[in-house]
Amino acid sequence: MDFIKNISRPIFPFTAIVGQEEMKLALILNVIDPKIGGVMIMGDRGTGKSTTIRAMADLLPQILVVQDDLFNSHPHNFELMSNEVKSSIENSQDIKTHLINVPMVDLPLGATEDRVCGTIDIEKALTEGIKSFEPGLLAKANRGILYVDEVNLLDDHLVDILLDSAASGWNTVEREGISIRHPARFVLVGSGNPEEGELRPQLLDRFGMHAEIKTVKDALQRVKIVEQRSNFDQNPSLCLNEYKMMQNKLKSRIIMAQEKLQFVNIDYELRVKISEICSELDVDGLRGDIVTNRAAKALAAYQDRDIVSLDDIKKVIKLCLRHRLRKDPLDTIDSGLKVDKTVDKFLV
């Protein structure tokens, strides 16, 4: 039985995915800077949304966590560790660590609030005076990726909880006067089919980026996609070996970008232009400005540069703003044409 448990299913390599550049770029930038706020991926059925997201998680380098900790606590960063680990460090206790793969947590459509946030055992707290906490999916997703397929069909209340945790990096569970708080910093990735309905504009606005996925029309490209998938299904190890060098190269590039990010600057003039575009498009609030600045910096770091360029902004701004133009829940999301026209007017 243990032997079966240890067998891991091969994951289709990220670098083998043909096309869907918008989705791939949005995922890479969110991994470089999780504070961008996640990505909403909307598109036709069977366009490789789930495959790409799982491939992204599999590509990432392993992370160092505290052993036997429920929250994948970081052994040094206070913002990414549980209160128990923090107390142990403050009391100079020895902490054992080990490496794990970046957590990839799937949120099922029928999940309850308790399943997502975790539950407090009130009986144990009252009878034994012990705070007993059963962690939920937010705890398991700390320092990883939380993937919600068909997020547009999820209860608005649950979407709100996910977005709050993703934005603050913490999850708080309260029951009968007992409160437990734990780190929950993750990249939130939602996907869905627009035919089944859109998220409310208020919730949509809180996703950092919005990628549109369309079915590939070019016959030659379709043949290439089918061939690659068939080759992988027939002999996964051969396919993984073929892309091993490209996978390692991309992994190194992402690590380098994560380290470089804090040193990247964006000129005042470019920041003004971003805000002028947001104002011209009548984007509510300042989230659009903030996310575009962050995404442009992440892209510059990914390109191994210290200064954000005009091209960086042009590449990310549509992803950061197109979903913020909807004022009416009955409106459809602009494909980006309105953003493109405004960008052409200001970024010359």
Coordinates of C-alpha atoms in Angstrom, one line a residue:
M1 CA 0.0 0.0 0.0
D2 CA 2.9 2.4 0.9
F3 CA 4.4 1.6 -2.5
I4 CA 1.2 2.7 -4.3
K5 CA 1.1 5.9 -2.2
N6 CA 4.6 6.9 -3.2
I7 CA 4.0 6.7 -6.9
S8 CA 3.5 10.2 -8.3
R9 CA 1.6 10.8 -11.5
P10 CA 3.7 12.4 -14.2
I11 CA 2.8 16.0 -15.0
F12 CA 2.8 17.4 -18.5
P13 CA 5.8 19.8 -18.8
F14 CA 5.1 23.5 -18.7
T15 CA 7.6 24.3 -21.5
A16 CA 5.9 21.8 -23.8
I17 CA 2.6 23.7 -23.8
V18 CA 1.9 25.2 -27.2
G19 CA 0.4 28.7 -27.4
Q20 CA -1.8 30.2 -24.7
E21 CA 0.9 32.9 -24.1
E22 CA -1.4 35.1 -22.0
M23 CA -2.1 32.4 -19.5
K24 CA 1.5 31.3 -19.2
L25 CA 2.8 34.8 -18.7
A26 CA 0.2 35.7 -16.1
L27 CA 1.0 32.5 -14.1
I28 CA 4.8 33.1 -14.3
L29 CA 4.4 36.8 -13.1
N30 CA 2.2 35.7 -10.2
V31 CA 4.8 33.1 -9.1
I32 CA 7.6 35.7 -9.3
D33 CA 5.4 38.2 -7.2
P34 CA 2.5 36.6 -5.5
K35 CA 1.4 40.0 -4.3
I36 CA 0.1 40.7 -7.8
G37 CA -3.1 39.0 -6.5
G38 CA -3.6 35.9 -8.5
V39 CA -5.1 35.3 -12.0
M40 CA -8.5 34.6 -13.4
I41 CA -8.4 32.4 -16.5
M42 CA -11.5 32.3 -18.6
G43 CA -11.9 30.3 -21.8
D44 CA -13.4 27.6 -23.8
R45 CA -13.6 24.0 -22.5
G46 CA -10.7 21.7 -23.4
T47 CA -8.1 24.5 -23.9
G48 CA -5.6 23.2 -21.3
K49 CA -6.3 25.5 -18.4
S50 CA -6.0 22.8 -15.7
T51 CA -3.0 21.2 -17.4
T52 CA -1.1 24.5 -17.6
I53 CA -1.8 25.4 -13.9
R54 CA -0.6 21.9 -12.7
A55 CA 2.4 22.2 -14.9
M56 CA 3.3 25.5 -13.4
A57 CA 3.1 24.1 -9.9
D58 CA 5.2 21.1 -10.9
L59 CA 7.9 23.4 -12.4
L60 CA 8.5 25.4 -9.3
P61 CA 11.6 24.7 -7.1
Q62 CA 11.0 23.0 -3.7
I63 CA 10.5 25.1 -0.6
L64 CA 12.0 24.7 2.9
V65 CA 9.3 24.1 5.6
V66 CA 9.3 23.3 9.3
Q67 CA 8.8 19.6 9.9
D68 CA 5.4 18.4 11.2
D69 CA 3.9 21.9 10.8
L70 CA 0.3 22.1 9.6
F71 CA 0.9 25.4 7.7
N72 CA 4.1 24.8 5.6
S73 CA 5.7 27.4 7.9
H74 CA 8.9 29.1 6.7
P75 CA 11.7 28.5 9.2
H76 CA 13.0 32.2 9.0
N77 CA 10.3 34.5 7.7
F78 CA 7.8 35.5 10.5
E79 CA 5.2 36.5 7.9
L80 CA 5.1 32.9 6.6
M81 CA 5.1 30.9 9.9
S82 CA 2.5 29.8 12.4
N83 CA 2.3 31.2 16.0
E84 CA 3.6 27.8 17.3
V85 CA 6.7 28.0 15.2
K86 CA 7.2 31.6 16.1
S87 CA 7.0 30.8 19.8
S88 CA 9.5 27.9 19.4
I89 CA 12.0 30.2 17.7
E90 CA 11.6 32.9 20.3
N91 CA 12.2 30.3 23.0
S92 CA 15.4 29.2 21.1
Q93 CA 14.1 25.7 20.5
D94 CA 15.6 23.6 17.8
I95 CA 13.5 23.4 14.6
K96 CA 13.8 20.6 12.1
T97 CA 13.2 21.5 8.5
H98 CA 12.8 19.6 5.2
L99 CA 12.1 20.4 1.5
I100 CA 8.7 19.8 -0.1
N101 CA 7.2 20.4 -3.5
V102 CA 5.3 23.6 -3.8
P103 CA 1.8 22.8 -2.5
M104 CA -0.9 22.7 -5.2
V105 CA -4.3 22.6 -3.7
D106 CA -7.6 22.0 -5.7
L107 CA -10.7 23.6 -4.2
P108 CA -13.7 21.3 -5.0
L109 CA -16.8 23.1 -6.2
G110 CA -19.0 21.8 -3.3
A111 CA -16.5 22.8 -0.6
T112 CA -18.0 24.3 2.7
E113 CA -16.6 27.2 4.6
D114 CA -15.2 24.8 7.3
R115 CA -13.4 22.8 4.6
V116 CA -11.9 25.9 3.2
C117 CA -11.0 27.8 6.5
G118 CA -10.6 25.0 9.0
T119 CA -12.5 24.2 12.2
I120 CA -11.9 24.7 15.9
D121 CA -12.8 21.9 18.2
I122 CA -14.9 23.7 20.8
E123 CA -15.5 20.6 23.0
K124 CA -11.7 20.1 23.4
A125 CA -11.2 23.8 24.1
L126 CA -13.9 23.8 26.8
T127 CA -13.1 20.5 28.5
E128 CA -9.3 20.4 28.2
G129 CA -8.5 24.1 27.7
I130 CA -6.6 23.3 24.5
K131 CA -7.0 25.2 21.2
S132 CA -7.5 22.3 18.8
F133 CA -7.6 23.3 15.2
E134 CA -8.4 21.1 12.2
P135 CA -6.7 22.9 9.2
G136 CA -8.6 23.6 6.0
L137 CA -7.5 24.1 2.4
L138 CA -6.2 27.6 3.1
A139 CA -3.6 26.2 5.5
K140 CA -2.5 23.5 3.1
A141 CA -2.1 26.1 0.3
N142 CA 0.2 28.4 2.3
R143 CA 3.3 29.2 0.2
G144 CA 1.7 27.4 -2.7
I145 CA -1.0 27.6 -5.4
L146 CA -4.7 27.4 -4.7
Y147 CA -6.6 26.4 -7.8
V148 CA -10.3 26.9 -8.1
D149 CA -11.8 25.4 -11.3
E150 CA -15.2 26.8 -12.3
V151 CA -14.7 29.7 -9.8
N152 CA -17.6 31.5 -11.5
L153 CA -19.9 28.8 -10.1
L154 CA -18.5 29.0 -6.5
D155 CA -20.6 30.7 -3.8
D156 CA -19.8 34.5 -3.7
H157 CA -19.2 34.2 0.1
L158 CA -16.5 31.6 -0.4
V159 CA -14.9 33.6 -3.2
D160 CA -14.8 36.6 -0.9
I161 CA -13.0 34.5 1.8
L162 CA -10.4 33.2 -0.7
L163 CA -9.7 36.7 -2.0
D164 CA -9.4 38.2 1.5
S165 CA -6.9 35.5 2.5
A166 CA -5.0 35.9 -0.8
A167 CA -4.8 39.7 -0.3
S168 CA -3.9 39.7 3.4
G169 CA -1.8 36.5 3.5
W170 CA -3.6 35.4 6.7
N171 CA -6.7 33.3 7.6
T172 CA -8.6 33.8 10.8
V173 CA -11.1 31.3 12.2
E174 CA -13.4 32.4 15.0
R175 CA -15.9 30.3 16.9
E176 CA -17.6 30.8 20.3
G177 CA -15.1 33.5 21.3
I178 CA -12.1 31.4 20.3
S179 CA -9.9 32.7 17.5
I180 CA -7.1 31.1 15.6
R181 CA -5.0 32.9 13.0
H182 CA -2.5 31.3 10.6
P183 CA -0.5 32.3 7.5
A184 CA -2.3 31.7 4.1
R185 CA -0.1 33.3 1.5
F186 CA -0.8 31.6 -1.9
V187 CA -1.2 32.3 -5.6
L188 CA -4.9 32.2 -6.2
V189 CA -5.8 30.8 -9.7
G190 CA -9.4 30.7 -10.8
S191 CA -10.6 29.3 -14.1
G192 CA -13.9 29.0 -15.8
N193 CA -16.0 29.0 -18.9
P194 CA -17.6 32.4 -19.6
E195 CA -20.7 30.6 -21.1
E196 CA -21.5 29.4 -17.5
G197 CA -21.5 33.0 -16.2
E198 CA -19.1 35.6 -15.0
L199 CA -18.1 36.7 -11.5
R200 CA -19.6 39.8 -10.1
P201 CA -17.5 42.9 -11.0
Q202 CA -16.7 43.5 -7.3
L203 CA -15.1 40.1 -7.0
L204 CA -13.5 40.1 -10.4
D205 CA -11.8 43.3 -9.7
R206 CA -9.9 41.7 -6.8
F207 CA -8.1 39.2 -9.0
G208 CA -4.8 40.7 -10.0
M209 CA -4.9 39.6 -13.6
H210 CA -7.3 38.2 -16.1
A211 CA -6.2 35.9 -19.0
E212 CA -8.4 35.0 -21.9
I213 CA -8.0 31.6 -23.4
K214 CA -9.3 30.8 -26.9
T215 CA -9.4 27.5 -28.8
V216 CA -6.5 27.3 -31.3
K217 CA -7.8 27.8 -34.9
D218 CA -4.6 27.1 -36.8
A219 CA -4.8 23.5 -38.1
L220 CA -1.0 22.9 -37.9
Q221 CA -0.8 24.2 -34.4
R222 CA -3.8 21.9 -33.4
V223 CA -2.0 18.9 -34.9
K224 CA 1.2 19.8 -32.9
I225 CA -0.8 20.0 -29.6
V226 CA -2.5 16.7 -30.3
E227 CA 0.8 15.0 -31.2
Q228 CA 2.5 16.3 -28.0
R229 CA -0.3 15.2 -25.8
S230 CA -0.3 11.7 -27.5
N231 CA 3.4 11.4 -27.1
F232 CA 3.2 12.3 -23.4
D233 CA 0.4 9.8 -22.7
Q234 CA 2.2 7.0 -24.5
N235 CA 5.6 7.6 -22.9
P236 CA 5.6 10.2 -20.1
S237 CA 9.3 9.6 -19.0
L238 CA 10.6 10.1 -22.6
C239 CA 8.6 13.4 -23.0
L240 CA 9.8 14.7 -19.6
N241 CA 13.4 13.8 -20.5
E242 CA 13.0 15.7 -23.8
Y243 CA 12.0 18.9 -22.0
K244 CA 14.1 18.5 -18.9
M245 CA 16.7 21.1 -20.0
M246 CA 14.1 23.7 -21.0
Q247 CA 12.2 23.0 -17.7
N248 CA 15.4 23.6 -15.6
K249 CA 16.3 26.7 -17.6
L250 CA 12.8 28.2 -16.9
K251 CA 13.0 27.2 -13.3
S252 CA 16.4 29.0 -12.9
R253 CA 15.0 32.0 -14.6
I254 CA 12.0 32.2 -12.2
I255 CA 14.3 31.8 -9.2
M256 CA 16.6 34.6 -10.5
A257 CA 13.6 36.9 -11.1
Q258 CA 12.2 36.3 -7.6
E259 CA 15.6 37.4 -6.1
K260 CA 16.0 40.3 -8.5
L261 CA 12.4 41.7 -8.0
Q262 CA 13.2 43.9 -5.0
F263 CA 15.9 45.7 -6.9
V264 CA 13.7 46.6 -10.0
N265 CA 12.6 50.2 -10.3
I266 CA 9.9 51.9 -12.4
D267 CA 10.4 55.6 -13.4
Y268 CA 8.0 58.2 -12.1
E269 CA 7.0 59.2 -15.7
L270 CA 5.9 55.6 -16.4
R271 CA 4.0 55.4 -13.2
V272 CA 2.2 58.6 -14.2
K273 CA 1.4 57.1 -17.6
I274 CA -0.1 53.9 -16.0
S275 CA -2.3 56.0 -13.8
E276 CA -3.4 58.2 -16.7
I277 CA -4.5 55.1 -18.6
C278 CA -6.4 53.8 -15.6
S279 CA -8.1 57.2 -15.2
E280 CA -9.0 57.4 -18.9
L281 CA -10.5 53.9 -18.8
D282 CA -12.5 54.9 -15.7
V283 CA -11.1 52.1 -13.6
D284 CA -12.6 52.1 -10.1
G285 CA -10.2 52.4 -7.2
L286 CA -6.4 52.1 -7.3
R287 CA -6.0 48.3 -7.7
G288 CA -5.5 48.6 -11.4
D289 CA -2.6 51.0 -10.9
I290 CA -1.0 48.9 -8.2
V291 CA -1.3 45.6 -10.0
T292 CA 0.1 47.0 -13.3
N293 CA 3.1 48.5 -11.5
R294 CA 3.8 45.2 -9.8
A295 CA 3.3 43.1 -12.9
A296 CA 5.6 45.4 -15.0
K297 CA 8.3 45.0 -12.3
A298 CA 7.9 41.3 -12.3
L299 CA 8.3 41.1 -16.0
A300 CA 11.4 43.3 -16.0
A301 CA 12.9 41.0 -13.3
Y302 CA 11.9 38.0 -15.5
Q303 CA 13.8 39.6 -18.4
D304 CA 16.8 40.2 -16.1
R305 CA 16.5 44.0 -16.1
D306 CA 16.6 46.6 -13.2
I307 CA 14.4 49.2 -14.9
V308 CA 10.8 48.8 -16.2
S309 CA 10.5 49.6 -19.9
L310 CA 7.5 50.8 -21.9
D311 CA 7.3 47.4 -23.5
D312 CA 7.0 45.8 -20.1
I313 CA 3.9 47.9 -19.4
K314 CA 2.4 47.2 -22.8
K315 CA 2.7 43.5 -22.3
V316 CA 1.0 43.4 -18.9
I317 CA -1.5 46.2 -18.8
K318 CA -4.2 44.4 -20.8
L319 CA -4.0 41.5 -18.4
C320 CA -4.2 43.8 -15.4
L321 CA -7.1 46.1 -16.6
R322 CA -9.5 44.3 -19.0
H323 CA -11.6 42.8 -16.2
R324 CA -11.9 46.1 -14.3
L325 CA -13.9 47.8 -17.0
R326 CA -17.1 46.0 -16.3
K327 CA -19.5 48.3 -14.4
D328 CA -22.7 46.2 -14.9
P329 CA -22.8 42.5 -14.0
L330 CA -24.7 41.9 -17.3
D331 CA -21.8 43.4 -19.3
T332 CA -19.3 41.1 -21.0
I333 CA -15.6 41.5 -20.3
D334 CA -13.9 43.6 -23.0
S335 CA -11.4 41.4 -24.9
G336 CA -8.8 44.2 -24.4
L337 CA -9.5 46.3 -27.5
K338 CA -10.5 49.3 -25.3
V339 CA -7.3 48.9 -23.2
D340 CA -5.2 48.6 -26.4
K341 CA -6.7 51.9 -27.9
T342 CA -6.0 53.8 -24.7
V343 CA -2.5 52.3 -24.4
D344 CA -1.7 53.4 -27.9
K345 CA -2.9 56.9 -27.0
F346 CA -0.6 57.3 -23.9
L347 CA 2.3 54.9 -24.4
V348 CA 4.1 56.1 -27.5

